[in-house]
Amino acid sequence: MQAAQARPVRATALPSVTGALRAMESLLLGGGQRTARRNAWTAVLEDRRRARDRVETEHVLEAVAERAPRAT
């Protein structure tokens, strides 16, 4: 009986959903449209960040106002 030969195993990573969507985007959209879409999404994310910051600031200001002694 012969010993089994070891075969090299190749691991190929499956493309991520994001990678697959970007590949489709590059096929379907021109460079300018792609840039505009990414800029718009970046603006959406920045608006969401500012909204979170605004809400957090409101909570802090309300907490400070509740603690402050009231002068009469």
Coordinates of N, CA and C in Angstrom, one line a residue:
M1 N 0.8 -1.2 0.0 CA 0.0 0.0 0.0 C 0.9 1.2 0.0
Q2 N 0.5 2.2 -0.8 CA 1.2 3.5 -0.8 C 0.6 4.5 0.1
A3 N 1.5 5.3 0.7 CA 1.0 6.4 1.5 C 0.3 7.4 0.7
A4 N -0.8 8.0 1.3 CA -1.5 9.0 0.5 C -0.7 10.3 0.3
Q5 N -0.8 10.8 -0.9 CA 0.0 12.0 -1.2 C -0.8 13.2 -0.6
A6 N -0.1 14.1 0.0 CA -0.7 15.4 0.5 C -0.9 16.3 -0.7
R7 N -2.1 16.8 -0.8 CA -2.4 17.8 -1.8 C -2.5 19.2 -1.2
P8 N -2.0 20.1 -1.9 CA -2.1 21.5 -1.4 C -3.6 21.9 -1.5
V9 N -4.0 22.6 -0.4 CA -5.4 23.1 -0.4 C -5.4 24.6 -0.7
R10 N -6.2 25.0 -1.6 CA -6.2 26.4 -1.9 C -7.5 27.0 -1.2
A11 N -7.3 28.0 -0.5 CA -8.4 28.7 0.2 C -8.7 30.0 -0.6
T12 N -9.9 30.0 -1.2 CA -10.3 31.2 -1.9 C -11.4 31.9 -1.1
A13 N -11.2 33.1 -0.8 CA -12.1 33.8 0.0 C -13.4 34.2 -0.8
L14 N -14.5 34.0 -0.3 CA -15.7 34.3 -0.9 C -15.8 35.9 -0.9
P15 N -16.3 36.5 -2.0 CA -16.4 37.9 -2.0 C -17.5 38.3 -0.9
S16 N -17.2 39.4 -0.3 CA -18.2 40.0 0.7 C -19.4 40.6 -0.1
V17 N -20.4 40.8 0.6 CA -21.6 41.4 -0.1 C -21.2 42.8 -0.5
T18 N -20.5 43.5 0.3 CA -20.0 44.9 0.0 C -19.2 44.8 -1.3
G19 N -18.2 43.9 -1.3 CA -17.4 43.8 -2.5 C -18.2 43.5 -3.8
A20 N -19.1 42.6 -3.6 CA -20.0 42.2 -4.8 C -20.8 43.4 -5.3
L21 N -21.3 44.2 -4.3 CA -22.1 45.3 -4.7 C -21.2 46.4 -5.4
R22 N -20.0 46.6 -4.9 CA -19.1 47.5 -5.5 C -18.8 47.1 -6.9
A23 N -18.6 45.8 -7.1 CA -18.2 45.3 -8.4 C -19.4 45.6 -9.4
M24 N -20.6 45.3 -8.9 CA -21.8 45.6 -9.8 C -21.9 47.1 -10.1
E25 N -21.7 47.9 -9.0 CA -21.7 49.3 -9.2 C -20.8 49.8 -10.2
S26 N -19.5 49.3 -10.2 CA -18.5 49.7 -11.2 C -18.9 49.3 -12.6
L27 N -19.6 48.2 -12.7 CA -20.1 47.8 -14.1 C -21.2 48.6 -14.6
L28 N -22.1 49.0 -13.7 CA -23.4 49.7 -14.1 C -23.3 51.2 -14.1
L29 N -22.4 51.7 -13.2 CA -22.4 53.2 -13.2 C -21.1 53.7 -13.7
G30 N -21.1 54.9 -14.2 CA -19.9 55.6 -14.6 C -19.2 56.1 -13.4
G31 N -18.0 56.6 -13.6 CA -17.2 57.1 -12.5 C -17.8 58.2 -11.8
G32 N -18.4 59.2 -12.6 CA -19.0 60.4 -12.0 C -20.2 60.0 -11.1
Q33 N -21.0 59.1 -11.6 CA -22.2 58.7 -10.9 C -21.8 58.0 -9.6
R34 N -20.8 57.2 -9.7 CA -20.3 56.4 -8.5 C -19.8 57.4 -7.4
T35 N -19.1 58.4 -7.9 CA -18.5 59.4 -6.9 C -19.7 60.2 -6.3
A36 N -20.7 60.5 -7.1 CA -21.8 61.3 -6.6 C -22.6 60.5 -5.5
R37 N -22.8 59.2 -5.8 CA -23.5 58.3 -4.9 C -22.7 58.2 -3.6
R38 N -21.4 58.0 -3.7 CA -20.6 57.9 -2.5 C -20.6 59.2 -1.7
N39 N -20.5 60.3 -2.4 CA -20.5 61.6 -1.7 C -21.9 61.8 -1.0
A40 N -23.0 61.4 -1.6 CA -24.3 61.5 -1.0 C -24.4 60.7 0.2
W41 N -23.9 59.4 0.2 CA -23.9 58.5 1.3 C -23.1 59.1 2.5
T42 N -21.9 59.6 2.1 CA -21.1 60.2 3.2 C -21.8 61.4 3.8
A43 N -22.5 62.2 3.1 CA -23.3 63.3 3.6 C -24.4 62.8 4.6
V44 N -25.0 61.7 4.2 CA -26.1 61.1 5.0 C -25.5 60.6 6.4
L45 N -24.3 59.9 6.3 CA -23.7 59.5 7.5 C -23.3 60.6 8.4
E46 N -22.8 61.7 7.8 CA -22.4 62.9 8.6 C -23.6 63.6 9.2
D47 N -24.7 63.6 8.5 CA -25.9 64.2 9.1 C -26.4 63.4 10.3
R48 N -26.3 62.0 10.2 CA -26.7 61.2 11.3 C -25.8 61.4 12.5
R49 N -24.5 61.5 12.2 CA -23.6 61.8 13.3 C -23.9 63.1 14.0
R50 N -24.1 64.1 13.2 CA -24.5 65.4 13.8 C -25.8 65.4 14.6
A51 N -26.7 64.6 14.1 CA -28.0 64.5 14.9 C -27.8 63.8 16.2
R52 N -27.0 62.7 16.2 CA -26.6 62.0 17.5 C -25.9 63.0 18.4
D53 N -25.0 63.7 17.9 CA -24.3 64.7 18.8 C -25.2 65.7 19.3
R54 N -26.2 66.2 18.5 CA -27.2 67.2 19.0 C -28.0 66.6 20.1
V55 N -28.5 65.4 19.9 CA -29.3 64.8 21.0 C -28.5 64.6 22.2
E56 N -27.3 64.2 22.1 CA -26.5 64.0 23.3 C -26.2 65.3 24.0
T57 N -26.0 66.3 23.3 CA -25.8 67.7 23.8 C -27.0 68.1 24.6
E58 N -28.2 67.9 24.0 CA -29.5 68.3 24.6 C -29.6 67.6 26.0
H59 N -29.3 66.3 26.0 CA -29.4 65.5 27.3 C -28.4 66.1 28.3
V60 N -27.2 66.4 27.9 CA -26.3 67.0 28.9 C -26.8 68.3 29.4
L61 N -27.3 69.2 28.5 CA -27.7 70.5 28.9 C -28.9 70.4 29.9
E62 N -29.8 69.4 29.6 CA -31.0 69.2 30.5 C -30.5 68.7 31.8
A63 N -29.5 67.8 31.9 CA -29.0 67.3 33.1 C -28.4 68.4 34.0
V64 N -27.6 69.3 33.3 CA -27.0 70.4 34.0 C -28.0 71.4 34.5
A65 N -29.1 71.6 33.7 CA -30.1 72.6 34.1 C -30.9 72.1 35.3
E66 N -31.1 70.7 35.4 CA -31.8 70.2 36.6 C -31.0 70.3 37.9
R67 N -29.6 70.2 37.7 CA -28.8 70.2 38.9 C -28.5 71.7 39.4
A68 N -28.5 72.6 38.5 CA -28.2 74.0 38.9 C -29.2 74.6 39.9
P69 N -28.7 75.2 40.9 CA -29.6 75.9 41.9 C -30.2 77.1 41.2
R70 N -31.4 77.3 41.6 CA -32.2 78.4 41.0 C -32.1 79.6 41.9
A71 N -31.7 80.7 41.3 CA -31.6 81.9 42.1 C -32.9 82.6 42.1
T72 N -33.4 83.0 43.2 CA -34.7 83.7 43.3 C -34.6 85.1 43.8

